[in-house]
Amino acid sequence: MAAALSSQFHPTTYRSIKNVKTKQLVSCSMQQPSQSNIKVVINGAAKEIGRAAVVAVTKARGMEVAGAVDSHLVGEDIGMVCGMEEALEMPIINDLTMVLGSISQQSKATGVVVDFTDPSTVYENVKQATAFGMNSVVYVPRIKLDTVTALSAFCEKASMGCLVAPTLSIGSILLQQAAISASFHYNNVEIVESRPTPTDFPSPDAIQIANNLSNLGQIYNREDISTDILARGQVLGEDGIRVHSLVLPGLPSSTTVYFSGPGEVYSLKHDITDVRCLMPGLILAIRKVVRLKNLVYGLEKFL
């Protein structure tokens, strides 16, 4: 699977998110949800990740799939589309407003809209969810800074929770945290990533790792920081961190961070072989967002 694990920000864009409106994007105001099952609407349900989400939510305790929205496979039962043993008797509908309206008439339970759609529709989707009293989990690659900032202001004003997750992979988050810890002990670091099919490179994972390390104020790879030899890889940011990207059919989606010091090499590696690896993070996000009254950027805030 060549799934993007996080929103595709340019390095300078990611720094802007960390530096602009940090209080709004990071702070976590909490409230107590109701005790009934969380009603979950999957927007983008026909996608690979959407189908995996339907199965994961169906199996999770304390929540249930209440709606499936997509422009593909309209009218087909989402349970059958997901390959489940039994139909969920829930057709895919290409109208988010209709689904939300139907749920609001039937139940006053806590609700969450999981958005796997497109950067151009995220803002309106969250507005619609908020209008019907539902929180949002957003996992949409290439979401822009302006959209995140606008959503933060909107959610703050509406006192509704929204979690924007650059990645839902807990393993990816743990790798990033371990890389930050290691960077205090090593002055040489490079990133090697692989994908089975062409995608946007450097990947969002590599960009986020590089920015995390650059924000620590260190300079890496001083011996050849200024080299322009293409085979040495692309420099991310201004602190000498290089990334090398491989595209070979059959390879897993993988990210490895190499650190080195006198007489040793320390490496951190994370492989993804199936979209199901994102589901524990998604279930965690759904459980946490119902307690929020504003926007939080990054699932790592809850690990």
Coordinates of C-alpha atoms in Angstrom, one line a residue:
M1 CA 0.0 0.0 0.0
A2 CA 1.3 3.4 -0.9
A3 CA -0.8 5.4 1.5
A4 CA 0.2 8.9 2.5
L5 CA 0.4 9.0 6.2
S6 CA 0.2 12.7 6.8
S7 CA -0.9 15.9 5.2
Q8 CA 1.4 17.0 2.5
F9 CA 2.9 20.3 3.7
H10 CA 5.9 22.0 2.3
P11 CA 8.6 22.3 5.0
T12 CA 8.0 26.1 5.4
T13 CA 4.3 25.4 5.6
Y14 CA 4.7 23.0 8.5
R15 CA 6.9 25.5 10.3
S16 CA 4.2 28.0 9.9
I17 CA 1.6 25.8 11.4
K18 CA 3.9 25.3 14.4
N19 CA 4.5 29.0 14.7
V20 CA 1.2 30.5 13.7
K21 CA -1.8 30.3 16.0
T22 CA -0.1 27.6 18.0
K23 CA -2.4 28.1 21.0
Q24 CA -5.5 27.4 18.9
L25 CA -4.1 24.4 17.1
V26 CA -2.6 22.6 20.1
S27 CA -4.7 23.4 23.1
C28 CA -7.3 20.8 24.2
S29 CA -10.5 22.0 25.8
M30 CA -12.4 18.9 27.1
Q31 CA -16.0 18.1 27.8
Q32 CA -17.8 14.8 28.8
P33 CA -19.6 12.9 26.0
S34 CA -22.8 11.0 26.5
Q35 CA -22.7 7.3 27.5
S36 CA -24.5 6.0 24.4
N37 CA -22.6 4.7 21.3
I38 CA -20.8 7.3 19.2
K39 CA -22.5 7.7 15.9
V40 CA -19.8 7.7 13.2
V41 CA -20.2 8.9 9.6
I42 CA -17.5 7.9 7.2
N43 CA -17.1 10.5 4.4
G44 CA -15.1 8.8 1.7
A45 CA -16.4 5.4 2.6
A46 CA -15.7 3.8 -0.8
K47 CA -12.0 4.5 -0.6
E48 CA -9.6 1.8 0.7
I49 CA -9.1 3.6 3.9
G50 CA -12.8 4.3 4.2
R51 CA -13.7 0.7 3.8
A52 CA -11.1 -0.2 6.5
A53 CA -12.6 2.4 8.7
V54 CA -16.1 1.0 8.4
V55 CA -14.9 -2.4 9.5
A56 CA -12.8 -1.0 12.4
V57 CA -15.7 1.2 13.7
T58 CA -18.1 -1.7 13.5
K59 CA -15.8 -3.9 15.6
A60 CA -14.9 -1.1 18.1
R61 CA -16.6 -0.9 21.5
G62 CA -18.8 2.1 22.2
M63 CA -19.3 3.3 18.6
E64 CA -21.2 2.4 15.4
V65 CA -21.3 3.3 11.8
A66 CA -24.3 5.6 11.3
G67 CA -23.6 6.7 7.7
A68 CA -21.5 6.1 4.6
V69 CA -20.9 9.0 2.2
D70 CA -19.1 8.8 -1.2
S71 CA -19.6 9.7 -4.8
H72 CA -18.7 6.2 -5.9
L73 CA -20.7 3.0 -5.5
V74 CA -23.7 5.1 -4.6
G75 CA -26.7 2.9 -3.4
E76 CA -24.6 -0.1 -2.7
D77 CA -24.6 -1.5 0.9
I78 CA -21.5 -0.4 2.6
G79 CA -21.1 -3.7 4.5
M80 CA -21.0 -5.6 1.2
V81 CA -18.6 -3.1 -0.3
C82 CA -16.3 -3.7 2.7
G83 CA -16.5 -7.5 2.2
M84 CA -18.3 -8.0 5.5
E85 CA -20.1 -11.3 6.1
E86 CA -23.4 -9.6 6.5
A87 CA -24.9 -6.4 5.0
L88 CA -25.2 -3.4 7.2
E89 CA -28.4 -2.4 5.4
M90 CA -26.8 1.0 4.9
P91 CA -26.5 2.3 1.4
I92 CA -23.7 4.6 0.3
I93 CA -25.1 8.1 -0.2
N94 CA -23.6 11.0 -2.1
D95 CA -25.0 13.7 0.2
L96 CA -23.4 14.5 3.5
T97 CA -26.2 16.9 4.5
M98 CA -28.9 14.3 4.0
V99 CA -27.0 11.7 6.1
L100 CA -26.4 14.2 8.9
G101 CA -30.0 15.4 8.8
S102 CA -31.3 11.8 9.0
I103 CA -29.1 11.0 12.0
S104 CA -30.0 14.1 13.9
Q105 CA -33.7 13.3 13.5
Q106 CA -33.3 9.8 14.8
S107 CA -30.9 10.3 17.7
K108 CA -29.3 12.9 19.9
A109 CA -26.3 10.7 20.6
T110 CA -22.7 12.0 20.3
G111 CA -21.6 12.0 16.6
V112 CA -18.4 12.2 14.7
V113 CA -17.8 12.7 11.0
V114 CA -14.6 11.1 9.7
D115 CA -13.4 13.0 6.6
F116 CA -11.2 11.1 4.1
T117 CA -12.3 13.4 1.2
D118 CA -10.3 16.2 -0.5
P119 CA -8.6 19.4 0.7
S120 CA -11.1 21.6 -1.3
T121 CA -14.1 20.2 0.6
V122 CA -12.8 19.8 4.1
Y123 CA -13.8 23.2 5.4
E124 CA -17.4 22.9 4.2
N125 CA -17.6 19.3 5.5
V126 CA -16.6 20.4 9.0
K127 CA -19.1 23.3 8.9
Q128 CA -21.9 20.9 8.0
A129 CA -20.9 18.5 10.7
T130 CA -20.8 21.3 13.3
A131 CA -24.3 22.6 12.1
F132 CA -25.7 19.2 13.1
G133 CA -23.8 19.1 16.4
M134 CA -21.2 16.6 15.3
N135 CA -17.4 16.6 15.8
S136 CA -14.9 15.9 13.0
V137 CA -11.8 13.8 12.5
V138 CA -9.9 15.0 9.4
Y139 CA -7.4 12.8 7.6
V140 CA -6.9 14.4 4.2
P141 CA -3.5 14.6 2.5
R142 CA -2.4 17.9 1.1
I143 CA -4.6 20.0 3.4
K144 CA -3.4 23.6 3.4
L145 CA -2.3 25.8 6.2
D146 CA -5.0 28.3 5.4
T147 CA -7.7 25.7 5.7
V148 CA -6.3 24.4 9.1
T149 CA -6.1 28.0 10.4
A150 CA -9.7 28.8 9.2
L151 CA -11.0 25.6 10.7
S152 CA -9.3 26.4 14.0
A153 CA -11.0 29.8 14.2
F154 CA -14.3 28.3 13.2
C155 CA -14.2 25.5 15.8
E156 CA -13.1 27.8 18.5
K157 CA -16.1 30.1 17.9
A158 CA -18.5 27.2 17.6
S159 CA -17.0 25.3 20.6
M160 CA -17.0 22.1 18.6
G161 CA -14.2 19.5 18.5
C162 CA -12.1 18.8 15.4
L163 CA -9.0 16.7 15.2
V164 CA -6.8 17.3 12.1
A165 CA -4.4 14.3 11.8
P166 CA -1.4 14.5 9.5
T167 CA -1.0 10.8 10.2
L168 CA -3.2 8.2 11.9
S169 CA -0.3 5.8 12.2
I170 CA 0.8 5.4 15.8
G171 CA 4.0 3.8 14.6
S172 CA 4.8 6.8 12.5
I173 CA 4.3 9.1 15.4
L174 CA 6.5 7.0 17.7
L175 CA 9.2 7.1 15.1
Q176 CA 9.1 10.8 14.9
Q177 CA 9.2 11.1 18.7
A178 CA 12.2 8.7 18.9
A179 CA 14.0 10.7 16.2
I180 CA 13.7 13.8 18.2
S181 CA 15.2 12.1 21.2
A182 CA 18.1 10.7 19.2
S183 CA 18.9 14.0 17.5
F184 CA 20.2 15.4 20.8
H185 CA 23.0 12.8 20.7
Y186 CA 24.0 12.6 17.0
N187 CA 25.2 15.3 14.5
N188 CA 24.7 13.2 11.3
V189 CA 21.2 12.2 10.2
E190 CA 19.6 11.2 6.9
I191 CA 16.2 9.9 5.9
V192 CA 15.6 7.0 3.4
E193 CA 12.0 6.3 2.3
S194 CA 10.5 3.8 -0.1
R195 CA 7.1 3.4 -1.7
P196 CA 5.8 0.7 -4.1
T197 CA 4.3 3.3 -6.5
P198 CA 5.2 6.9 -7.5
T199 CA 3.8 9.5 -5.1
D200 CA 4.8 13.0 -4.0
F201 CA 8.4 13.1 -2.8
P202 CA 9.7 13.9 -0.3
S203 CA 6.8 12.3 1.5
P204 CA 4.8 14.1 4.2
D205 CA 6.5 11.7 6.8
A206 CA 10.0 12.8 5.7
I207 CA 9.1 16.4 5.6
Q208 CA 7.6 16.3 9.1
I209 CA 10.6 14.4 10.5
A210 CA 13.0 16.9 9.0
N211 CA 11.0 19.8 10.3
N212 CA 10.8 18.3 13.8
L213 CA 14.6 18.0 13.9
S214 CA 15.3 21.3 12.3
N215 CA 13.2 23.1 14.9
L216 CA 15.7 21.9 17.6
G217 CA 18.3 24.4 16.4
Q218 CA 21.0 22.0 15.5
I219 CA 23.1 21.8 12.3
Y220 CA 23.5 18.3 10.8
N221 CA 25.9 16.7 8.3
R222 CA 28.3 19.6 8.5
E223 CA 31.0 17.9 6.4
D224 CA 29.0 18.1 3.2
I225 CA 26.0 20.4 4.1
S226 CA 26.6 22.6 1.0
T227 CA 27.2 19.8 -1.6
D228 CA 25.0 20.0 -4.7
I229 CA 25.6 16.4 -5.9
L230 CA 22.2 15.0 -6.8
A231 CA 23.1 11.5 -5.6
R232 CA 23.4 12.9 -2.1
G233 CA 19.7 13.4 -1.9
Q234 CA 17.5 16.4 -1.4
V235 CA 18.2 18.8 1.6
L236 CA 15.0 19.5 3.6
G237 CA 15.0 22.8 5.4
E238 CA 18.1 24.8 6.3
D239 CA 19.8 22.4 8.8
G240 CA 21.4 19.8 6.5
I241 CA 18.9 16.9 6.8
R242 CA 18.8 14.9 3.5
V243 CA 16.2 12.6 2.2
H244 CA 16.6 9.7 -0.3
S245 CA 13.4 8.3 -2.0
L246 CA 13.0 4.9 -3.6
V247 CA 10.1 3.7 -5.8
L248 CA 10.2 0.0 -6.4
P249 CA 7.1 -2.3 -6.9
G250 CA 6.9 -4.8 -4.1
L251 CA 8.5 -2.6 -1.5
P252 CA 6.4 -1.6 1.6
S253 CA 5.8 2.0 2.4
S254 CA 8.8 2.6 4.6
T255 CA 10.6 5.4 6.4
T256 CA 14.0 5.0 8.0
V257 CA 16.0 7.6 9.9
Y258 CA 19.7 7.0 10.2
F259 CA 21.8 8.7 12.8
S260 CA 25.6 8.3 13.2
G261 CA 28.4 9.2 15.5
P262 CA 32.0 8.1 16.0
G263 CA 32.0 4.3 15.7
E264 CA 28.2 3.7 15.5
V265 CA 25.1 4.0 13.5
Y266 CA 21.6 4.2 15.0
S267 CA 18.6 3.6 12.8
L268 CA 14.8 4.0 13.3
K269 CA 12.5 2.3 10.8
H270 CA 8.8 2.1 10.2
D271 CA 7.1 -0.1 7.6
I272 CA 3.5 0.0 6.5
T273 CA 2.1 -3.1 4.7
D274 CA -1.7 -2.5 5.0
V275 CA -4.0 0.4 5.5
R276 CA -5.4 -1.4 8.6
C277 CA -2.3 0.0 10.5
L278 CA -4.1 3.3 10.6
M279 CA -7.2 2.0 12.3
P280 CA -6.0 2.0 16.0
G281 CA -5.1 5.7 15.5
L282 CA -8.5 6.4 13.9
I283 CA -10.4 4.7 16.8
L284 CA -8.3 6.7 19.3
A285 CA -9.1 9.9 17.4
I286 CA -12.8 9.3 17.4
R287 CA -12.8 8.6 21.2
K288 CA -10.8 11.7 21.9
V289 CA -12.5 14.3 19.6
V290 CA -15.9 13.9 21.2
R291 CA -14.4 15.5 24.3
L292 CA -13.0 18.5 22.5
K293 CA -14.4 22.0 22.1
N294 CA -11.8 23.3 19.6
L295 CA -9.4 22.2 16.9
V296 CA -6.4 20.1 17.8
Y297 CA -3.6 19.5 15.2
G298 CA -1.9 16.1 15.4
L299 CA -2.9 12.8 17.0
E300 CA 0.3 12.8 19.0
K301 CA -1.3 15.2 21.4
F302 CA -3.2 12.2 22.8
L303 CA -0.4 9.6 23.0

